mmCIF file with all atom_site columns, C-alpha atoms and ligand atoms in Angstrom:
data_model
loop_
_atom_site.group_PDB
_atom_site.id
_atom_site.type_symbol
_atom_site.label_atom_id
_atom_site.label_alt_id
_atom_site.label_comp_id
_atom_site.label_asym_id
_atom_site.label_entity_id
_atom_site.label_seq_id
_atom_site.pdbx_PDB_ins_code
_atom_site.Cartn_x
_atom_site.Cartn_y
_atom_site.Cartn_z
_atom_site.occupancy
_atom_site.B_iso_or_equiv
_atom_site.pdbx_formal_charge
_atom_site.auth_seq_id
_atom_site.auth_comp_id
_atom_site.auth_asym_id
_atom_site.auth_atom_id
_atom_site.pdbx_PDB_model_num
ATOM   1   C CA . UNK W 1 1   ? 58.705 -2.921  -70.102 1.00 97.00 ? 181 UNK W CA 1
ATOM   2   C CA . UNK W 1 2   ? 55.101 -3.663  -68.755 1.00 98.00 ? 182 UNK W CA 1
ATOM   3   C CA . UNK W 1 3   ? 54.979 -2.201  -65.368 1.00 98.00 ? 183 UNK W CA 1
ATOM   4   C CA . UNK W 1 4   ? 51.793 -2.850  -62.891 1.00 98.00 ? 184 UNK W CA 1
ATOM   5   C CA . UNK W 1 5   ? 51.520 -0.187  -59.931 1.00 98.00 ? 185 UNK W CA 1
ATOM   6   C CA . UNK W 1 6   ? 49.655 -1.837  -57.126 1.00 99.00 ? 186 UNK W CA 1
ATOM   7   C CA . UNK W 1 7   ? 48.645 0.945   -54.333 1.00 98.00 ? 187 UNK W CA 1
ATOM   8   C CA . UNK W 1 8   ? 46.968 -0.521  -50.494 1.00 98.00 ? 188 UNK W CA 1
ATOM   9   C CA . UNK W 1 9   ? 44.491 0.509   -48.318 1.00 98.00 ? 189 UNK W CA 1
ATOM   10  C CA . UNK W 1 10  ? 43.872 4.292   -48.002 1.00 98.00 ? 190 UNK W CA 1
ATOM   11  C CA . UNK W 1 11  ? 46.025 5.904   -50.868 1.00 98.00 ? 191 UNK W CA 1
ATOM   12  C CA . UNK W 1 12  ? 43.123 6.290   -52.808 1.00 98.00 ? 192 UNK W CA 1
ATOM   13  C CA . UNK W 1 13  ? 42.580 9.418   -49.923 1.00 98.00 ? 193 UNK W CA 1
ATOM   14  C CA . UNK W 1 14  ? 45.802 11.133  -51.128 1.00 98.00 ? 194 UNK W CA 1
ATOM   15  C CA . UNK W 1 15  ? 45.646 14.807  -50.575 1.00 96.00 ? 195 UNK W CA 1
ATOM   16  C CA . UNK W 1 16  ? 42.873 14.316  -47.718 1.00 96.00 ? 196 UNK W CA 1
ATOM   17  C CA . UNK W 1 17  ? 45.394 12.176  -45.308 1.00 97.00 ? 197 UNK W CA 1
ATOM   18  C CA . UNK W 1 18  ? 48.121 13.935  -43.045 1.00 96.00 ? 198 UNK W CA 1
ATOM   19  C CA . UNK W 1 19  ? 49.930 16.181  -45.510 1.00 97.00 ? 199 UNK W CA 1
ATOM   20  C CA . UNK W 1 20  ? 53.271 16.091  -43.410 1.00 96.00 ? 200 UNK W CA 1
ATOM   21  C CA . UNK W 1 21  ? 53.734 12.123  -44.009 1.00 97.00 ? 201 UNK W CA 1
ATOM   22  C CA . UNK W 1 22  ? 51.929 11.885  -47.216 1.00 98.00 ? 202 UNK W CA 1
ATOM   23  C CA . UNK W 1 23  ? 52.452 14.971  -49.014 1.00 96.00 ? 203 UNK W CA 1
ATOM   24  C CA . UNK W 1 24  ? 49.762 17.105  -50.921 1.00 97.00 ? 204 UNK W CA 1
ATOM   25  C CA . UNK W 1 25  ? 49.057 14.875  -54.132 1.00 98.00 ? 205 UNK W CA 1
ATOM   26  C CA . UNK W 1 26  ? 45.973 13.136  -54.728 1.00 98.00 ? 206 UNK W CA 1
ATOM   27  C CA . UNK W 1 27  ? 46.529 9.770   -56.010 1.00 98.00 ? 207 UNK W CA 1
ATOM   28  C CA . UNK W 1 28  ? 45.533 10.937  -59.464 1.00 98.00 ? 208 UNK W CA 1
ATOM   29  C CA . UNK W 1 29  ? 47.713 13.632  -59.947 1.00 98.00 ? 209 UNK W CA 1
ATOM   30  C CA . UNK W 1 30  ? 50.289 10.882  -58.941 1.00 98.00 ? 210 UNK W CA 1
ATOM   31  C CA . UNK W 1 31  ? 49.616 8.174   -61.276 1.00 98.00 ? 211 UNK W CA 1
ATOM   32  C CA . UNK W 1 32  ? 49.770 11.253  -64.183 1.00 98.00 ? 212 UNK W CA 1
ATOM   33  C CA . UNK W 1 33  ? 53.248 11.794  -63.126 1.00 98.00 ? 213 UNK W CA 1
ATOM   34  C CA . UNK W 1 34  ? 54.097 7.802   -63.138 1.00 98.00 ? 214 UNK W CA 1
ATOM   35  C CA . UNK W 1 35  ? 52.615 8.003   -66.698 1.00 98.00 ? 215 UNK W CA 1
ATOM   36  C CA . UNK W 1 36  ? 54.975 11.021  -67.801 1.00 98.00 ? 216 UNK W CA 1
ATOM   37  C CA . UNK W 1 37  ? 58.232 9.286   -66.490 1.00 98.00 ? 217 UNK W CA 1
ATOM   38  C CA . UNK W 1 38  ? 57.297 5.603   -67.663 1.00 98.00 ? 218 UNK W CA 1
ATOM   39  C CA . UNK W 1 39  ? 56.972 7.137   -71.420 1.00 97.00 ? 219 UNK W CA 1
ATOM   40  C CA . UNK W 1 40  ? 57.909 4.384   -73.709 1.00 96.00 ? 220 UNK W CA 1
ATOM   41  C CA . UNK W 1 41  ? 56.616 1.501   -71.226 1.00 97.00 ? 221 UNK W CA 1
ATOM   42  C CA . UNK W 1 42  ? 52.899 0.069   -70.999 1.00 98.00 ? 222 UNK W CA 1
ATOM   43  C CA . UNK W 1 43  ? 51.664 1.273   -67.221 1.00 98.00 ? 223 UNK W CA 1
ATOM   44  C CA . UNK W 1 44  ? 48.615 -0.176  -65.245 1.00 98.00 ? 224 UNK W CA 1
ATOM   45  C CA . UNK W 1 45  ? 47.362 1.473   -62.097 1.00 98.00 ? 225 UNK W CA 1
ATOM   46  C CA . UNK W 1 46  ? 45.486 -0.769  -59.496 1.00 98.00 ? 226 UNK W CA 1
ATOM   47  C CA . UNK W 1 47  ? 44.336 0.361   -56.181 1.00 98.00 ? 227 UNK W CA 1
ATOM   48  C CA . UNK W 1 48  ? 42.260 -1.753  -53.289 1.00 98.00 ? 228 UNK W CA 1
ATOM   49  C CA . UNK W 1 49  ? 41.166 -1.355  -49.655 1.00 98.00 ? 229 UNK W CA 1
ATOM   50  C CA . UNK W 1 50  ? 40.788 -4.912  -49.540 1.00 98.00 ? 230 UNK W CA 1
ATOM   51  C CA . UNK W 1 51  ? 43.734 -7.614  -48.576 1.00 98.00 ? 231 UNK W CA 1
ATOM   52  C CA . UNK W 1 52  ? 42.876 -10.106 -51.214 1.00 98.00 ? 232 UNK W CA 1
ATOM   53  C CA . UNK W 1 53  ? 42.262 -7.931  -53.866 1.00 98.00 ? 233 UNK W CA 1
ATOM   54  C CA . UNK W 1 54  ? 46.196 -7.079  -54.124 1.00 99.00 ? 234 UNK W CA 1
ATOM   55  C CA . UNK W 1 55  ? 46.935 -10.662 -53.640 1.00 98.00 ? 235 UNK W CA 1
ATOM   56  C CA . UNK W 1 56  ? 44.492 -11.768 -56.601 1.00 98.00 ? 236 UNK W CA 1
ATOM   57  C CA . UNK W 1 57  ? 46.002 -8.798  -58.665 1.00 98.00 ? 237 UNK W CA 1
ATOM   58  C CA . UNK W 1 58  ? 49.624 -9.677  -57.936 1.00 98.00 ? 238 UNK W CA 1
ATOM   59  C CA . UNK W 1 59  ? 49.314 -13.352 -58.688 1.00 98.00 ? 239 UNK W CA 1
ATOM   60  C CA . UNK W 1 60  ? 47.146 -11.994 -62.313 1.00 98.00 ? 240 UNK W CA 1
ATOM   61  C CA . UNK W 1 61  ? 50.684 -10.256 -62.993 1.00 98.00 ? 241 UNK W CA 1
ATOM   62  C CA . UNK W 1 62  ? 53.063 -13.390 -62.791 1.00 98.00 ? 242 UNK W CA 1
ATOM   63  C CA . UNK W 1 63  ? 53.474 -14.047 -66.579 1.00 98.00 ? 243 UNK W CA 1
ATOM   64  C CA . UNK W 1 64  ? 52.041 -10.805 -67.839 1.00 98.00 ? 244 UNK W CA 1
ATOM   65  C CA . UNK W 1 65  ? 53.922 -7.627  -66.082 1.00 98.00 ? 245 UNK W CA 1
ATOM   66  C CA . UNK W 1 66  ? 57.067 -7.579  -65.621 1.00 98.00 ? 246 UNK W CA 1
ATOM   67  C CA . UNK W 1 67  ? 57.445 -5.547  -62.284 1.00 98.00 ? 247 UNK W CA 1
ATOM   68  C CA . UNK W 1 68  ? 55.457 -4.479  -60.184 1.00 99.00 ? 248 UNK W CA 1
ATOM   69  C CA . UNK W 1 69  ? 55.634 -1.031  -58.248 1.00 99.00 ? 249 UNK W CA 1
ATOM   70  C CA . UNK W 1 70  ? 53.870 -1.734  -54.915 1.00 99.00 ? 250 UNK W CA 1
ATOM   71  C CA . UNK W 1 71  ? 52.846 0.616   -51.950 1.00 98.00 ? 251 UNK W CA 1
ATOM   72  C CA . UNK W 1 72  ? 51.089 -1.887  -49.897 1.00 98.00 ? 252 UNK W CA 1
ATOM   73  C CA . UNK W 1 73  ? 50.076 1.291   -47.220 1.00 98.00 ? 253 UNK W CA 1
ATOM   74  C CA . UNK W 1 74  ? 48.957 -0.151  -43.675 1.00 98.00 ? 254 UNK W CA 1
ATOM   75  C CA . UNK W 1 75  ? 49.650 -3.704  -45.168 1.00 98.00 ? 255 UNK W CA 1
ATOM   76  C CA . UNK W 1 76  ? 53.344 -3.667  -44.861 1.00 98.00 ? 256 UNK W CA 1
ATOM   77  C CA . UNK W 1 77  ? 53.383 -3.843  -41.273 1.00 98.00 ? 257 UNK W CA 1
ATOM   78  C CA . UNK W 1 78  ? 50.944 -6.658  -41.336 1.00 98.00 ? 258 UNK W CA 1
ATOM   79  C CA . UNK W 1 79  ? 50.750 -8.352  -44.448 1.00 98.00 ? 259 UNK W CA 1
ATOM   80  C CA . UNK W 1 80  ? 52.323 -11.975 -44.762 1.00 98.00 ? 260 UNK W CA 1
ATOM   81  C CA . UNK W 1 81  ? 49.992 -13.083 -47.288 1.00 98.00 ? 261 UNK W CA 1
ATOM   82  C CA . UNK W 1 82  ? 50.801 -9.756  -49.650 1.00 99.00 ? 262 UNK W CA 1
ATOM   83  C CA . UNK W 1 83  ? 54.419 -10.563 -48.976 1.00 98.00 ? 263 UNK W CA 1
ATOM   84  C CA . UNK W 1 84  ? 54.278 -14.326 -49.714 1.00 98.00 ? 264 UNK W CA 1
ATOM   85  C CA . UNK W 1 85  ? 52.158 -13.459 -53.290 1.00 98.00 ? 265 UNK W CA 1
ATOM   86  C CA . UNK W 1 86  ? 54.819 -10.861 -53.760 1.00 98.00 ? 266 UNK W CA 1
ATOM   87  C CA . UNK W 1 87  ? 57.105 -13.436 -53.200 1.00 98.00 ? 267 UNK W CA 1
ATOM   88  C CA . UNK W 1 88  ? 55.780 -16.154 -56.251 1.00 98.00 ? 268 UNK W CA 1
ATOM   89  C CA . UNK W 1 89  ? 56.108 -13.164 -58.418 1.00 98.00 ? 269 UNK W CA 1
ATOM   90  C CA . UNK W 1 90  ? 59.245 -13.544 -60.598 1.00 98.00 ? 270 UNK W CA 1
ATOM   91  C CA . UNK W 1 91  ? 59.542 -10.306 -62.311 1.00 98.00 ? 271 UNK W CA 1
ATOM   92  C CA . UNK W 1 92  ? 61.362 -6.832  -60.384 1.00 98.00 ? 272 UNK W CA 1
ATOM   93  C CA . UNK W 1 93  ? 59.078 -5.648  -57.246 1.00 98.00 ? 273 UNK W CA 1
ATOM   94  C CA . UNK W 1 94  ? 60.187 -2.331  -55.999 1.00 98.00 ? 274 UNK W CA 1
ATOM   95  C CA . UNK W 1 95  ? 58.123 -1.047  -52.481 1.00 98.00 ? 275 UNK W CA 1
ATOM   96  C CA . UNK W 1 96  ? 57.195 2.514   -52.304 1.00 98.00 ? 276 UNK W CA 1
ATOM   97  C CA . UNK W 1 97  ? 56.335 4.562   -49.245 1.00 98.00 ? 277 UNK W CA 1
ATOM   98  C CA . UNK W 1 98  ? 56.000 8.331   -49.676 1.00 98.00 ? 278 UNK W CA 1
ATOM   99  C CA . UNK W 1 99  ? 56.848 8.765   -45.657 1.00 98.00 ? 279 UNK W CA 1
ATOM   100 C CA . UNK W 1 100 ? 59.690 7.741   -43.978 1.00 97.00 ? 280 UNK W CA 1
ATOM   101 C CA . UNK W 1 101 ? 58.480 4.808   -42.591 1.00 96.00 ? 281 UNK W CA 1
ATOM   102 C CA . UNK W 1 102 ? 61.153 3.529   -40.512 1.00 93.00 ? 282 UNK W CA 1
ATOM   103 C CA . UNK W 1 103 ? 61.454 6.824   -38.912 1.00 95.00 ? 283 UNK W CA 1
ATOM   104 C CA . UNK W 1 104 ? 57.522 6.797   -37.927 1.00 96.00 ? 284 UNK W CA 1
ATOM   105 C CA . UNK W 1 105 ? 56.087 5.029   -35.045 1.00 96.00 ? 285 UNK W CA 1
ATOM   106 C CA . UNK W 1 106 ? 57.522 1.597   -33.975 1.00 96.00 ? 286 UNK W CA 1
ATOM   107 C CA . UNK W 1 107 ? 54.783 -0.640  -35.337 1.00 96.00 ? 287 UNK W CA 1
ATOM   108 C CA . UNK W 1 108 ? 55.722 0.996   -38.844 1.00 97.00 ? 288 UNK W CA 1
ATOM   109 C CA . UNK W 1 109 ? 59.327 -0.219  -38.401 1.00 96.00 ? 289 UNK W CA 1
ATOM   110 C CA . UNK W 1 110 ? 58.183 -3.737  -38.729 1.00 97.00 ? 290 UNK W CA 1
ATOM   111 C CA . UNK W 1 111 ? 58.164 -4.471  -41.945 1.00 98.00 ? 291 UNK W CA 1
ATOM   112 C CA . UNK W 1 112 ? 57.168 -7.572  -44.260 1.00 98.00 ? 292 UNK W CA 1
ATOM   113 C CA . UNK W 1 113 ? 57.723 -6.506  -47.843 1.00 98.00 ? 293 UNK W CA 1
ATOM   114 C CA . UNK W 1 114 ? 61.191 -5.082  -47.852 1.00 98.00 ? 294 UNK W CA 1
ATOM   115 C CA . UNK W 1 115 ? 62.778 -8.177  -47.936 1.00 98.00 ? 295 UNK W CA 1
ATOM   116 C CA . UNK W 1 116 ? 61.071 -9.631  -51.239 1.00 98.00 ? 296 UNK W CA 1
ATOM   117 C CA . UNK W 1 117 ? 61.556 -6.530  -52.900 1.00 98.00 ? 297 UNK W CA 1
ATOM   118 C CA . UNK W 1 118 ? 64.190 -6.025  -54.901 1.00 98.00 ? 298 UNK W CA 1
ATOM   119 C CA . UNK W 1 119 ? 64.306 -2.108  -54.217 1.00 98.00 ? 299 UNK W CA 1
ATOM   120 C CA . UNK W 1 120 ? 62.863 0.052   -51.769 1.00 98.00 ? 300 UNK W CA 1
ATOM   121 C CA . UNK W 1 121 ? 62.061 4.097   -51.995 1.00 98.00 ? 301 UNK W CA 1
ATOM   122 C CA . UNK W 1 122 ? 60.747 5.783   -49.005 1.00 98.00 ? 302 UNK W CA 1
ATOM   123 C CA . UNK W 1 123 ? 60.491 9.180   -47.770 1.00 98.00 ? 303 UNK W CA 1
ATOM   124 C CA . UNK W 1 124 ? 60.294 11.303  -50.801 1.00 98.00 ? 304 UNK W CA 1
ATOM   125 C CA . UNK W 1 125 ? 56.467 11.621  -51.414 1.00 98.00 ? 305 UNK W CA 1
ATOM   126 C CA . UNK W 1 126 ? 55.098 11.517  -54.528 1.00 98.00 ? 306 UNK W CA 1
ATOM   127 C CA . UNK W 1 127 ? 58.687 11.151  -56.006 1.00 98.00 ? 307 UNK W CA 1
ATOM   128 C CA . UNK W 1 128 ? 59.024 8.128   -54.435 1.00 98.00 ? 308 UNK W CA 1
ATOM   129 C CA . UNK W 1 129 ? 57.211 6.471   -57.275 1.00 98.00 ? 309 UNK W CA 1
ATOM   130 C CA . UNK W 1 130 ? 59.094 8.204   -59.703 1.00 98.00 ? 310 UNK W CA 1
ATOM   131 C CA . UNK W 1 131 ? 62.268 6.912   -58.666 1.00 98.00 ? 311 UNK W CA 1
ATOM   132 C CA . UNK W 1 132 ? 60.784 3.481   -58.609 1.00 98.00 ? 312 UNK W CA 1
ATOM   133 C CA . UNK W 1 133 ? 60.031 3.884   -62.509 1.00 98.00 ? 313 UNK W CA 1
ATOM   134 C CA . UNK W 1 134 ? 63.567 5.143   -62.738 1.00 98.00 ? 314 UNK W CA 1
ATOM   135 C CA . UNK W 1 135 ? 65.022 2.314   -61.438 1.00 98.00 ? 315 UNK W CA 1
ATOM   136 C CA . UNK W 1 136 ? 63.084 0.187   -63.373 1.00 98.00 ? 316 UNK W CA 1
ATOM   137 C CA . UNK W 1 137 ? 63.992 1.610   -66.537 1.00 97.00 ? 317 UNK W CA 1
ATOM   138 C CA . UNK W 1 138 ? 67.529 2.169   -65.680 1.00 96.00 ? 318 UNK W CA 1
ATOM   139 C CA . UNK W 1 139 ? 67.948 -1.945  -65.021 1.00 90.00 ? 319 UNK W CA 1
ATOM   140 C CA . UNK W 1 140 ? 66.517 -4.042  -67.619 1.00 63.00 ? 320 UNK W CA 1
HETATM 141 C C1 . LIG Y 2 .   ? 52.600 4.358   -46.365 1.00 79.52 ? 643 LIG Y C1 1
HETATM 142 C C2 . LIG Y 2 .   ? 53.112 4.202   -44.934 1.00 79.52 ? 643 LIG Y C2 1
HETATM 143 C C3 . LIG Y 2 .   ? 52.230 3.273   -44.123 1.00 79.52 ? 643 LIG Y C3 1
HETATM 144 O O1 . LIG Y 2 .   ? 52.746 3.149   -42.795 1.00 79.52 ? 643 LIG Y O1 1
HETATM 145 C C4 . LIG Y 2 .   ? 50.837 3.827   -44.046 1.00 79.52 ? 643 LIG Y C4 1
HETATM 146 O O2 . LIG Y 2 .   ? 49.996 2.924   -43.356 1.00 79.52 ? 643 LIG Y O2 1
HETATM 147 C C5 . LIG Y 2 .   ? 50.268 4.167   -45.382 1.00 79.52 ? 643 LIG Y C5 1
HETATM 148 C C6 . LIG Y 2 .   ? 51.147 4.770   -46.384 1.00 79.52 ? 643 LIG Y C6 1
HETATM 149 C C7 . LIG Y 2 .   ? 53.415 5.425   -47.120 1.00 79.52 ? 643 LIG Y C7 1
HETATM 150 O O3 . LIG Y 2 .   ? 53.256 5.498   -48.345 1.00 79.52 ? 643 LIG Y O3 1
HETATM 151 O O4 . LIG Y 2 .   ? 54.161 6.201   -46.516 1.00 79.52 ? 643 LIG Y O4 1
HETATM 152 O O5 . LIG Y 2 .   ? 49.091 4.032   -45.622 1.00 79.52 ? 643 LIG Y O5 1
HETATM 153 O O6 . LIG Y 2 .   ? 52.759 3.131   -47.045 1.00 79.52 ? 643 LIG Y O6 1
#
C-alpha cells in the first residue's frame, strides 16, 4: 500500500506549540514513528502552511497513492476547498488530530473534513497517526 501523509498549517512547529493539546513530539520524531509502523508499505511525508499547496498535493495523489493520512491543522474548521479536493480523491482518507478537537473551543467543533473521510482519529497525540496506519493496513 502507497500511503501519502499530508500535515496543515503549523505542525511543522511540533514540540514548540501548546504541549497539553499537541503533545511533546516534533513533527520529525513523528513521521519516524509513521515509518516504523507502515513497514512493508511505501510512505511519503508532505507538509505546507499554504492552502493550495495541500490541494495541489492531494489532487497529485489521485491515481498514484492510495490513501492519504491527512491532518489538515487550522484548515479543518475552514477549509471547503481542502475538503472538496479530498473529496475527488478515490482512494481511503483517514483525518488525524492529535487533540481532542471536538472537545476544544467551539469554532474547532465545526468541522469540514470528517465527513469525506473515511476514518477519523483524534485525541491521542502522536499515536493518532499510528492508528491511522493501523487502520489502513488492517483494511485493504
Ligand atoms: C489540530 C487541531 C486544530 O484545531 C489545530 O488548528 C491544529 C492541530 C490537531 O492535530 O489537534 O493546528 O489539527
Amino acid at each position: 500500500m502507497k500511503i501519502k501523509i499530508i500535515n496543515g498549517p503549523n505542525l511543522n512547529m511540533l514540540g514548540k506549540r501548546p504541549k497539553e493539546h499537541y503533545g511533546t513530539k516534533t513533527l520529525d520524531e513523528i513521521n519516524e514513528m509513521i515509518k516504523k509502523e507502515a513497514e512493508g508499505c511505501e510512505v511519503s511525508f508532505f507538509q505546507s502552511n499554504h492552502e493550495g499547496d495541500i490541494i495541489d498535493e492531494i489532487q497529485a495523489s489521485i491515481g498514484v497513492w492510495d490513501a492519504i493520512v491527512i491532518n489538515p491543522g487550522g484548515y479543518t474548521h475552514t477549509s471547503v476547498a481542502i475538503r472538496d479536493a479530498l473529496e475527488i480523491f478515490p482512494g481511503k482518507k483517514v483525518e488525524v488530530h492529535l487533540s481532542k478537537v471536538n472537545e476544544r473551543d467551539d469554532f474547532r467543533k465545526i468541522n469540514y473534513i470528517t465527513d469525506v473521510c473515511d476514518k477519523t482519529f483524534m485525541g491521542m497525540y502522536e499515536m493518532s497517526y499510528i492508528e491511522a496506519i493501523k487502520y489502513l493496513k488492517n483494511t485493504k
